[in-house]
Amino acid sequence: MKKRNVKAVILATMAMAVLAGCSSSKNTETTTTSSEATSSAESKAEDGSSAESSSAGEDTGVAEIADGDFTVGIGQFAEHGSLDNCRIGFLQGLADEGIVEGKNLTVLYENAQADGGTASQIMDNFLAKKADLICAIATPIAQSAYSAVKKDGVPVIYTAVTDPVAAELANADGTPVGEITGTSDKLPVTQQLEMIRKVLPDAKTIGIMYSTSEINSVSAIEEYKEAAGDYGFEIVESGISSTADIPLAADNLVEKVDCITNLTDNTVVSSLPVILDKAGKKNIPVFGSEVEQVKIGCLAAMGLDYVSLGEQTGKMAAQVLKGEKKASEMNFEVIKEAAFYGNTKVAENLGITLPDELTESAAGLFDEISSTTK
Amino acid sequence: MSIVLGVMEEGLIYAIMALGVYITYKILDFPDLSVDGTFPLGAAVTVMLILKGVNPFLTLFLAFLTGAFAGCITGIIHVKFKVRDLLSGIIVMTALYSLNLRIAGKANVPIFSQETIFENAWLESMVSEALEPYLVALILLVIVVVCKILLDLYLNTRSGFLLRAAGDNDVLVTSLAKDKGMVKILGLAIANGFASLAGCVYCQQKGFFEISTGTGTMVIGLASVIIGMKLLKRFNSVKATTAVITGSVVYKACVSIAIAMGMAASDLKLITAVLFLVILVVSNRTEGKVKIAGKKGK
């Protein structure tokens, strides 16, 4: 029987090795392979000096390569268009500051697939590989990161955390609670309401669908309800607990409202095409909360561009990596100005004209509906 | 080193829950899905209590009791209302989702700034610097060992024997003039108490409650029980409870190895499934051979 057990373990190891082989070769396109990652992590382990020395010579050049060799662990909570954009933007932001992947930056990227247990194991793995900085994308994984690095003191830069204060990642005055800071993707609620009023002067009710399990959505709903009255709207909320509830909830919602607006709710956004389809049949406009949603068929959004949010985050991370500032010295940042995005094709389908004052200042106008979320 | 500690911490937390799954799945032969709800229930109750200023050590007991109560409900639905085992678990799990949100108030509640069993003034004054990195794992080990010993002791009492009999041969329980339904309810209560306790410890260690943490708890529990039992089957002296705890750590170690190998995290579940399948198939095949040999002997 002992033999059998040994055999089981060996077989299991082999199976894992085979699978590891597939995955790392797949990764080569985007990141360095795992063996390279480990070796550069090791070489980085003993020096902290290069980071300090680099700050002296690094003031001006944007594309100039910064001295030093950095390892950054990026932990993303779920597979999701907006969060992917954060990651792309983050790497772009680092590159703008002279920290370029494949040259002086090794990226360890892991995705927790929305599983809290995996999230904390990912963080342990980053720490074991001696990452110089951890980038956490979305609230739950930022919290996992914070609790994992509490003792090690590795700086954490988060992004796509709607309310860092409520998540106890920042104090009420915006200062960090430790070596952790980043950017918030708080929605520009009043600007969105103002925009909807301009597009639909006669609308009375706005439907919002959200998952009861997502704290960001719950707080956004509260904010919408508070502000809606000022613009003469009434909010009809529809809480769901899983993707499976969406078709029914959407059927129900389109009967009751004049238009629908979206939050950055992960579950709802992942199933946006379903909602768009149901709303489209009833000729009800759906407003988005960020650029990707407008691309796939929302009428318009006063929203975030997660790529630029990621870039802003990447620049903060660069300051920490170069040793210019400590994470604990920087307050978290919010996106400064919400931009207007519109989809003229959707407007045409709905028989709505987007007002000129909005389209003239638009950050992006799309004249087609793309079929994929990414 | 930190990765080994990480695995120990994760494994030990889930081991508490796996002890519960061991009772339902192995002893009672009851596929109990309510653990997917009672694990976050424990976490929800804990954050709520801690934010109200209750001593974190006390929350361990209160979380256990709340979980046990939820387990009773599953048992009552199954035994008294004659609902199928799987379905009664699903009913309780579904109801608990809403209840957990109500209890915690929100989907995500941080307790970073509060005292927990892992971080409090008393511990800081007691523990030396050198021990600090191992502190969490040590505390968890103590909790798990206490749970294990209590469960072992219980299983050797009169009531514990009845529990074991209820799974193997419920006619015997009836013939002893005992209500097998009550025994089942008791078993489910203990099992869900453990799941809830695990949730309590989990959120104190992580520093926050998140409604989604319960998803897949049952699967992790089952995997831990089966891996542990299969791996340590040949050692007769090893108690089943020890095997279950080992199984939980091994399971988490596998996940960790997969991550450390540079595996894309999106493939993690696949790896776990493959690993799980391999262990099961290998041990089943040899078991099959033994059975055939036995038949020939006849």
XYZ file of C-alpha atoms in Angstrom:
672
model
C 0.000 0.000 0.000
C 2.846 2.336 0.670
C 3.967 1.896 -2.909
C 0.560 2.951 -4.037
C 0.733 6.146 -2.078
C 4.157 6.943 -3.411
C 2.889 6.278 -6.892
C 0.003 8.639 -6.342
C 2.304 11.399 -5.259
C 4.703 10.843 -8.150
C 1.906 10.781 -10.680
C 0.420 13.904 -9.218
C 3.738 15.692 -9.380
C 4.216 14.615 -12.958
C 0.773 15.780 -13.913
C 1.471 19.129 -12.365
C 4.801 19.408 -14.099
C 3.191 18.728 -17.460
C 0.534 21.314 -16.849
C 3.107 23.765 -15.601
C 4.961 23.258 -18.829
C 1.967 24.218 -20.902
C 1.136 27.245 -18.910
C 4.560 28.757 -18.641
C 5.141 28.447 -22.356
C 1.851 30.187 -22.881
C 2.942 32.948 -20.574
C 6.142 33.648 -22.429
C 4.402 36.034 -24.761
C 3.341 38.375 -22.030
C 5.723 37.835 -19.163
C 9.100 36.262 -18.683
C 9.053 32.554 -17.991
C 8.819 31.322 -14.484
C 12.407 30.163 -14.284
C 13.670 33.566 -15.346
C 11.330 35.153 -12.885
C 12.785 33.133 -10.059
C 16.377 33.780 -10.962
C 15.924 37.500 -11.269
C 13.989 37.491 -8.043
C 16.916 35.788 -6.382
C 19.424 38.229 -7.761
C 17.258 41.020 -6.505
C 16.961 39.517 -3.088
C 20.194 40.819 -1.663
C 20.254 44.355 -2.967
C 18.172 47.273 -1.975
C 20.886 49.712 -2.920
C 20.237 49.891 -6.646
C 16.798 51.303 -6.085
C 18.180 54.118 -3.992
C 21.007 54.978 -6.354
C 18.612 55.232 -9.270
C 16.624 58.065 -7.795
C 19.535 60.454 -8.186
C 19.879 60.128 -11.944
C 16.201 59.813 -12.695
C 14.388 63.072 -12.976
C 13.699 63.944 -16.542
C 13.621 61.210 -19.140
C 10.298 59.559 -19.759
C 11.456 56.661 -21.875
C 14.829 56.455 -20.142
C 15.395 53.118 -18.503
C 15.714 53.419 -14.751
C 18.619 51.736 -13.004
C 17.968 48.641 -11.008
C 16.153 45.423 -11.452
C 12.650 45.276 -10.121
C 10.245 42.477 -9.425
C 6.607 43.396 -9.158
C 3.874 40.965 -8.216
C 0.532 41.842 -9.763
C -2.414 40.142 -8.093
C -5.716 40.606 -9.842
C -8.919 39.526 -8.139
C -10.925 38.337 -11.135
C -10.822 37.932 -14.890
C -12.642 41.026 -16.058
C -12.266 43.638 -18.809
C -11.969 46.660 -16.522
C -9.493 44.985 -14.212
C -7.438 43.770 -17.175
C -7.317 47.368 -18.360
C -6.039 48.425 -14.940
C -3.206 45.964 -15.298
C -2.335 47.100 -18.815
C -2.409 50.716 -17.662
C -0.309 49.918 -14.611
C 2.475 48.414 -16.724
C 2.202 51.364 -19.101
C 2.516 53.777 -16.191
C 5.629 51.988 -14.964
C 7.093 52.013 -18.474
C 6.533 55.769 -18.743
C 8.715 56.130 -15.687
C 11.468 53.994 -17.171
C 10.578 50.693 -15.567
C 9.990 48.441 -18.523
C 8.859 44.867 -18.441
C 11.476 42.511 -19.847
C 14.276 45.074 -19.399
C 14.517 46.030 -15.769
C 11.182 44.727 -14.591
C 10.062 41.189 -13.913
C 6.335 40.813 -13.620
C 4.793 38.020 -11.608
C 1.146 38.024 -12.585
C -1.491 35.950 -10.829
C -5.256 35.980 -10.961
C -7.277 34.839 -7.951
C -10.359 33.913 -9.983
C -12.503 35.635 -7.366
C -11.404 33.205 -4.658
C -10.303 34.709 -1.357
C -8.255 31.688 -0.306
C -6.305 31.744 -3.551
C -5.787 35.482 -3.147
C -3.868 35.064 0.085
C -1.831 32.181 -1.301
C -0.882 34.354 -4.254
C 0.369 36.978 -1.816
C 2.445 34.393 0.077
C 3.938 33.359 -3.232
C 4.891 36.943 -4.124
C 6.565 37.345 -0.763
C 8.440 34.076 -1.184
C 9.680 35.265 -4.570
C 10.884 38.500 -2.959
C 8.754 40.903 -4.937
C 9.839 44.523 -4.402
C 6.309 45.741 -4.710
C 2.870 44.208 -4.903
C 0.147 45.615 -7.084
C -3.313 44.521 -5.993
C -6.211 45.029 -8.377
C -9.677 45.217 -6.716
C -10.730 45.476 -3.089
C -10.677 41.910 -1.716
C -7.198 41.143 -3.006
C -5.919 44.510 -1.781
C -7.110 43.521 1.674
C -5.452 40.111 1.348
C -2.251 41.848 0.304
C -2.407 44.215 3.220
C -2.842 41.439 5.743
C -0.089 39.354 4.087
C 2.560 42.093 4.044
C 1.760 43.631 7.410
C 4.907 42.170 8.933
C 7.186 41.989 5.877
C 6.837 45.645 4.994
C 6.722 45.069 1.224
C 4.876 48.059 -0.249
C 1.463 47.472 -1.786
C -0.064 49.653 -4.480
C -3.723 48.990 -5.107
C -6.079 50.084 -7.816
C -9.789 49.676 -8.566
C -10.600 49.965 -4.872
C -13.709 52.110 -4.786
C -13.606 53.145 -1.176
C -10.202 52.634 0.462
C -11.448 54.239 3.672
C -14.356 51.815 4.066
C -12.014 48.940 3.240
C -9.720 50.162 6.058
C -6.829 50.539 3.633
C -6.688 54.260 4.310
C -7.533 56.475 7.259
C -10.483 58.830 7.091
C -8.213 61.730 6.092
C -6.812 59.787 3.127
C -3.465 58.883 4.671
C -2.390 55.251 4.295
C -2.715 52.783 7.172
C 0.702 51.309 6.389
C 2.980 50.708 3.433
C -0.063 50.645 1.210
C -1.559 53.202 -1.131
C -3.038 53.393 -4.599
C -5.934 54.661 -6.636
C -9.659 54.536 -6.206
C -12.169 53.962 -8.983
C -14.947 55.863 -7.293
C -17.694 56.644 -9.761
C -18.453 60.246 -10.652
C -22.088 59.826 -9.652
C -23.307 63.402 -9.930
C -21.649 63.910 -13.291
C -23.271 60.746 -14.562
C -26.711 61.889 -13.396
C -26.177 65.283 -14.970
C -25.212 63.616 -18.240
C -28.263 61.334 -18.210
C -30.478 64.374 -17.632
C -28.958 66.080 -20.665
C -29.425 63.051 -22.891
C -32.906 62.153 -21.670
C -34.681 65.351 -20.566
C -37.965 63.528 -19.865
C -36.767 60.427 -18.032
C -38.067 59.914 -14.522
C -36.727 56.609 -13.295
C -33.288 55.065 -13.528
C -32.832 51.347 -12.958
C -29.625 50.060 -11.438
C -28.748 46.415 -11.136
C -26.093 45.389 -8.631
C -24.854 42.337 -6.759
C -25.552 42.290 -3.085
C -22.177 40.636 -2.560
C -20.158 43.569 -3.855
C -19.518 46.273 -1.326
C -18.496 48.822 -3.938
C -21.864 48.537 -5.616
C -23.780 48.843 -2.395
C -22.052 52.091 -1.508
C -22.466 53.424 -5.058
C -26.202 52.712 -4.889
C -26.451 54.731 -1.713
C -24.720 57.610 -3.394
C -26.994 57.439 -6.424
C -30.079 57.449 -4.234
C -28.870 60.491 -2.362
C -28.007 62.471 -5.462
C -30.854 61.354 -7.748
C -33.424 63.747 -6.276
C -31.316 66.773 -7.212
C -31.671 65.873 -10.866
C -35.318 64.843 -10.660
C -34.708 61.138 -10.930
C -35.954 58.213 -8.965
C -33.684 55.182 -8.563
C -35.092 51.689 -8.935
C -32.593 49.198 -7.611
C -32.468 45.533 -8.371
C -30.173 43.370 -6.255
C -28.948 40.049 -7.541
C -26.799 37.397 -5.915
C -25.328 35.632 -8.908
C -25.018 35.731 -12.682
C -27.903 33.295 -12.933
C -30.312 35.905 -11.513
C -29.515 38.497 -14.155
C -31.925 37.555 -16.971
C -34.919 37.511 -14.618
C -33.877 40.689 -12.861
C -33.325 42.399 -16.210
C -36.771 41.394 -17.497
C -38.260 42.801 -14.364
C -36.252 46.001 -14.398
C -36.917 47.000 -18.025
C -40.647 46.991 -17.298
C -40.277 49.569 -14.566
C -37.751 52.145 -15.705
C -37.052 54.776 -18.352
C -33.362 54.007 -18.535
C -30.723 51.875 -16.873
C -27.321 52.868 -15.604
C -24.464 50.611 -14.658
C -22.083 50.592 -11.790
C -18.677 48.942 -11.880
C -20.283 45.827 -10.429
C -18.181 42.857 -11.541
C -21.011 40.350 -11.825
C -23.363 42.677 -13.647
C -20.701 44.011 -16.003
C -19.688 40.468 -16.950
C -23.263 39.816 -18.040
C -23.839 43.210 -19.601
C -24.683 41.804 -23.064
C -27.730 40.069 -21.581
C -28.984 43.304 -20.078
C -28.266 45.257 -23.258
C -30.217 42.741 -25.254
C -33.271 42.847 -22.994
C -33.198 46.632 -22.736
C -32.655 47.010 -26.474
C -35.856 45.107 -27.203
C -37.810 47.549 -25.055
C -35.932 50.509 -26.502
C -34.570 51.466 -23.120
C -31.180 53.183 -23.087
C -28.465 51.691 -20.914
C -25.739 53.961 -19.591
C -22.331 52.631 -18.707
C -19.765 53.486 -16.089
C -16.609 53.174 -18.123
C -15.303 53.145 -21.653
C -15.402 49.374 -22.257
C -19.112 49.277 -21.525
C -19.786 51.989 -24.077
C -17.800 50.074 -26.675
C -20.006 47.010 -26.303
C -23.283 48.838 -26.542
C -24.059 51.214 -23.708
C -25.401 54.523 -24.970
C -23.000 56.731 -23.074
C -20.985 57.054 -19.900
C -19.513 59.764 -17.763
C -16.911 57.433 -16.642
C -13.605 56.072 -15.878
C -10.973 54.944 -18.212
C -9.369 52.101 -16.344
C -6.265 52.198 -18.499
C -5.519 55.746 -17.402
C -6.416 54.834 -13.826
C -3.867 52.043 -14.117
C -1.301 54.461 -15.549
C -1.798 56.805 -12.626
C -1.277 53.804 -10.329
C 1.825 52.707 -12.231
C 3.373 56.126 -11.739
C 2.789 55.926 -8.005
C 4.382 52.485 -8.003
C 7.383 53.820 -9.921
C 7.990 56.442 -7.250
C 8.003 53.745 -4.607
C 10.253 51.407 -6.600
C 12.771 54.159 -7.284
C 12.793 55.029 -3.633
C 11.586 58.602 -4.186
C 8.695 58.189 -1.824
C 7.411 55.533 0.496
C 3.957 54.106 0.010
C 3.085 55.238 3.503
C 3.835 58.841 2.534
C 1.372 59.022 -0.338
C -2.364 59.454 0.039
C -4.572 57.398 -2.223
C -5.622 59.151 -5.429
C -8.891 59.304 -7.299
C -9.299 59.845 -10.999
C -9.341 63.574 -11.470
C -11.787 64.282 -14.239
C -14.544 62.047 -15.510
C -14.715 61.960 -19.276
C -17.665 61.546 -21.598
C -17.882 58.509 -23.843
C -20.701 57.959 -26.266
C -21.776 55.381 -28.797
C -23.441 56.969 -31.821
C -24.476 53.634 -33.290
C -26.444 52.802 -30.148
C -27.964 56.284 -30.168
C -29.076 55.756 -33.744
C -30.660 52.407 -32.876
C -32.566 53.969 -30.006
C -33.521 57.045 -32.010
C -31.743 59.383 -29.607
C -29.381 62.190 -30.507
C -26.539 62.795 -28.148
C -26.467 66.519 -27.285
C -23.697 68.479 -28.944
C -22.384 69.933 -25.712
C -21.524 66.392 -24.640
C -20.174 65.064 -27.912
C -17.968 68.088 -28.427
C -16.087 67.449 -25.223
C -16.164 63.672 -25.566
C -13.061 61.693 -24.741
C -14.239 58.980 -27.064
C -17.081 58.422 -29.496
C -17.702 55.016 -31.002
C -19.716 54.414 -34.127
C -19.962 50.662 -33.874
C -20.848 48.062 -31.294
C -18.018 45.668 -30.665
C -19.030 42.163 -29.767
C -16.519 41.269 -27.099
C -15.938 42.647 -23.647
C -12.176 42.743 -23.878
C 10.028 29.744 4.369
C 7.185 32.207 4.238
C 5.476 30.033 1.675
C 5.626 26.998 3.974
C 4.171 29.087 6.756
C 1.513 30.380 4.415
C 0.537 26.845 3.466
C 0.429 25.802 7.117
C -1.770 28.757 8.002
C -4.198 28.207 5.141
C -4.196 24.449 5.620
C -4.819 24.609 9.346
C -7.694 27.058 9.017
C -9.437 24.841 6.504
C -8.559 21.767 8.580
C -11.029 22.896 11.242
C -13.756 22.958 8.617
C -12.544 19.650 7.152
C -13.039 18.013 10.565
C -16.683 18.979 10.237
C -16.940 17.649 6.705
C -15.346 14.437 7.968
C -18.283 13.981 10.348
C -20.951 14.545 7.729
C -19.325 12.932 4.730
C -17.375 10.065 6.245
C -19.291 9.235 9.417
C -22.875 10.160 8.584
C -22.612 9.665 4.819
C -24.466 12.951 4.392
C -23.361 15.293 1.567
C -23.774 18.493 3.539
C -23.695 21.618 1.396
C -24.647 23.896 4.256
C -20.938 24.335 5.102
C -20.751 26.707 2.121
C -23.032 28.936 4.144
C -21.847 28.248 7.664
C -18.194 29.029 6.887
C -18.981 32.669 5.988
C -21.613 32.644 8.741
C -18.842 32.173 11.273
C -16.920 35.005 9.661
C -19.949 37.308 9.601
C -20.791 36.652 13.234
C -17.178 37.213 14.197
C -16.723 40.583 12.516
C -20.050 41.734 13.878
C -19.094 40.724 17.418
C -15.567 42.080 17.199
C -16.830 45.434 15.949
C -19.195 45.462 18.929
C -16.161 45.033 21.179
C -16.590 41.388 22.153
C -13.392 39.619 23.176
C -11.971 37.879 20.079
C -11.398 34.635 21.976
C -15.031 34.552 22.986
C -16.059 34.842 19.328
C -14.583 31.388 18.734
C -17.234 29.804 20.940
C -20.045 32.029 19.762
C -19.199 31.331 16.118
C -19.191 27.602 16.849
C -22.598 27.849 18.501
C -24.128 29.843 15.635
C -22.782 27.348 13.123
C -24.093 24.470 15.213
C -27.502 26.120 15.259
C -27.488 26.411 11.449
C -26.438 22.759 11.269
C -29.431 21.845 13.437
C -31.689 23.579 10.938
C -30.259 21.491 8.099
C -30.777 18.392 10.216
C -34.340 19.299 11.155
C -35.264 20.071 7.549
C -33.863 16.711 6.518
C -35.076 14.550 9.387
C -38.359 16.114 10.402
C -39.576 17.433 7.062
C -38.127 14.530 5.106
C -36.341 16.707 2.573
C -33.500 14.971 0.731
C -30.055 15.419 2.292
C -28.485 17.347 -0.580
C -31.477 19.633 -0.910
C -31.716 20.486 2.774
C -28.074 21.552 2.664
C -28.742 23.695 -0.391
C -31.748 25.328 1.276
C -29.758 26.290 4.354
C -26.776 27.440 2.286
C -28.992 29.685 0.159
C -30.783 31.151 3.153
C -27.494 31.813 4.897
C -26.253 33.951 2.014
C -28.880 36.569 2.807
C -28.534 36.078 6.543
C -24.780 36.554 6.379
C -25.242 39.828 4.536
C -27.725 40.904 7.197
C -25.444 39.891 10.050
C -22.322 41.535 8.683
C -24.275 44.485 7.304
C -22.205 44.675 4.131
C -20.551 42.334 1.665
C -17.080 43.260 2.826
C -16.265 44.301 6.362
C -12.658 44.985 7.346
C -11.428 44.498 10.914
C -7.797 45.459 10.314
C -7.803 47.979 13.130
C -9.456 45.670 15.684
C -7.905 43.226 18.109
C -8.111 39.625 16.964
C -6.920 36.327 18.407
C -3.778 36.770 16.313
C -3.110 40.386 17.140
C -3.833 41.780 20.557
C -2.120 43.598 23.339
C -1.915 40.502 25.527
C -0.127 38.471 22.858
C 2.269 41.272 22.074
C 3.334 41.500 25.681
C 3.757 37.731 25.906
C 5.561 36.830 22.721
C 9.185 37.524 21.887
C 10.305 39.045 18.576
C 11.876 35.845 17.344
C 8.662 33.910 17.594
C 6.537 36.481 15.835
C 6.625 35.125 12.250
C 5.478 31.739 13.502
C 2.852 33.107 15.818
C -0.152 32.763 13.511
C 0.721 29.190 12.581
C 1.281 28.308 16.233
C -2.017 29.740 17.396
C -3.786 27.935 14.581
C -2.031 24.719 15.491
C -3.233 25.024 19.063
C -6.813 25.626 17.936
C -6.740 22.734 15.480
C -5.200 20.324 17.978
C -7.750 21.275 20.624
C -10.578 20.737 18.124
C -9.124 17.404 17.083
C -8.696 16.143 20.640
C -12.187 17.224 21.623
C -13.646 15.515 18.564
C -11.658 12.330 19.236
C -12.822 12.305 22.832
C -16.386 12.906 21.781
C -16.366 10.112 19.212
C -15.429 7.709 22.018
C -18.333 8.668 24.226
C -21.682 6.899 24.152
C -23.173 9.630 21.997
C -20.153 9.498 19.691
C -20.560 5.767 19.164
C -24.200 6.296 18.277
C -23.137 8.924 15.773
C -20.761 6.498 14.122
C -23.394 3.795 14.152
C -25.948 6.101 12.527
C -23.788 6.333 9.440
C -22.742 2.699 9.212
C -25.868 0.898 10.336
C -28.815 2.987 11.376
C -30.920 -0.080 12.122
C -28.614 -0.696 15.051
C -29.328 2.766 16.428
C -33.053 2.140 16.188
C -32.691 -1.267 17.812
C -30.919 0.399 20.712
C -34.101 2.413 21.193
C -32.434 5.642 20.085
C -33.786 8.133 17.595
C -31.444 8.025 14.608
C -32.839 11.350 13.410
C -31.670 13.094 16.562
C -28.233 11.565 16.138
C -28.048 12.929 12.594
C -29.104 16.385 13.707
C -26.451 16.340 16.402
C -23.793 15.269 13.895
C -24.752 18.061 11.503
C -24.702 20.566 14.324
C -21.161 19.632 15.329
C -19.990 19.592 11.711
C -21.378 23.036 10.942
C -20.078 24.304 14.239
C -16.593 23.405 13.046
C -17.184 25.027 9.652
C -18.344 28.194 11.347
C -15.387 28.149 13.720
C -13.081 27.871 10.707
C -14.804 30.907 9.191
C -14.307 32.789 12.449
C -10.591 32.018 12.521
C -10.285 32.742 8.790
C -11.648 36.264 8.970
C -9.606 37.088 12.062
C -6.439 35.994 10.323
C -7.212 37.758 7.039
C -8.499 40.871 8.740
C -11.739 41.125 6.813
C -15.045 39.456 6.061
C -16.016 38.883 2.455
C -19.339 37.334 1.516
C -17.809 35.269 -1.272
C -15.383 33.346 0.962
C -17.838 30.497 1.427
C -17.984 29.468 -2.203
C -16.375 26.088 -2.684
C -15.855 25.383 1.020
C -17.547 22.009 0.741
C -15.265 20.997 -2.117
C -12.117 21.940 -0.198
C -13.439 20.027 2.799
C -14.212 16.929 0.774
C -10.861 17.065 -0.960
C -9.054 17.376 2.364
C -10.943 14.459 3.889
C -10.411 12.176 0.936
C -6.763 13.089 0.304
C -5.971 12.699 3.984
C -7.743 9.372 4.357
C -6.210 7.926 1.207
C -2.684 9.087 1.937
C -2.588 7.940 5.536
C -4.764 4.855 5.210
C -1.956 2.392 5.657
C -0.935 3.800 9.026
C -3.454 2.152 11.288
C -2.282 4.057 14.303
C -3.104 7.398 12.678
C -6.520 8.623 13.689
C -8.915 9.702 10.968
C -8.988 13.215 12.408
C -5.208 13.523 12.053
C -5.480 12.278 8.487
C -8.094 14.918 7.705
C -5.895 17.708 9.067
C -2.948 16.412 7.055
C -5.180 16.216 3.999
C -6.126 19.845 4.342
C -2.495 20.973 4.556
C -1.555 18.742 1.599
C -4.403 20.179 -0.447
C -3.316 23.741 0.240
C 0.303 22.776 -0.430
C -0.705 21.504 -3.873
C -2.402 24.796 -4.680
C 0.636 26.664 -3.441
C 3.042 24.533 -5.464
C 0.924 25.158 -8.517
C 1.136 28.917 -7.970
C 4.855 28.839 -7.189
C 5.594 26.860 -10.344
C 4.596 29.915 -12.302
C 1.333 28.348 -13.270
C -1.205 30.764 -14.672
C -3.657 31.200 -11.845
C -6.510 30.618 -14.244
C -5.345 27.004 -14.539
C -5.300 26.470 -10.779
C -8.638 24.762 -10.514
C -7.686 22.425 -13.330
C -4.494 21.449 -11.541
C -6.378 20.811 -8.357
C -8.874 18.669 -10.209
C -6.159 16.658 -11.962
C -4.253 16.165 -8.744
C -7.367 15.069 -6.960
C -8.331 12.666 -9.730
C -4.884 11.088 -9.815
C -4.883 10.378 -6.094
C -8.376 8.899 -6.268
C -7.842 6.786 -9.361
C -4.583 5.306 -8.137
C -5.995 4.272 -4.793
C -9.270 2.999 -6.248
C -7.571 0.835 -8.842
C -5.557 -1.009 -6.259
C -8.595 -1.397 -4.061
C -10.454 -2.927 -7.020
C -7.733 -5.502 -7.497
C -7.935 -6.585 -3.901
C -11.664 -7.130 -4.200
C -11.321 -9.282 -7.306
C -8.701 -11.372 -5.603
C -11.092 -11.873 -2.698
C -13.830 -13.110 -5.015
C -11.523 -15.649 -6.606
C -10.720 -16.997 -3.173
C -14.391 -17.770 -2.652
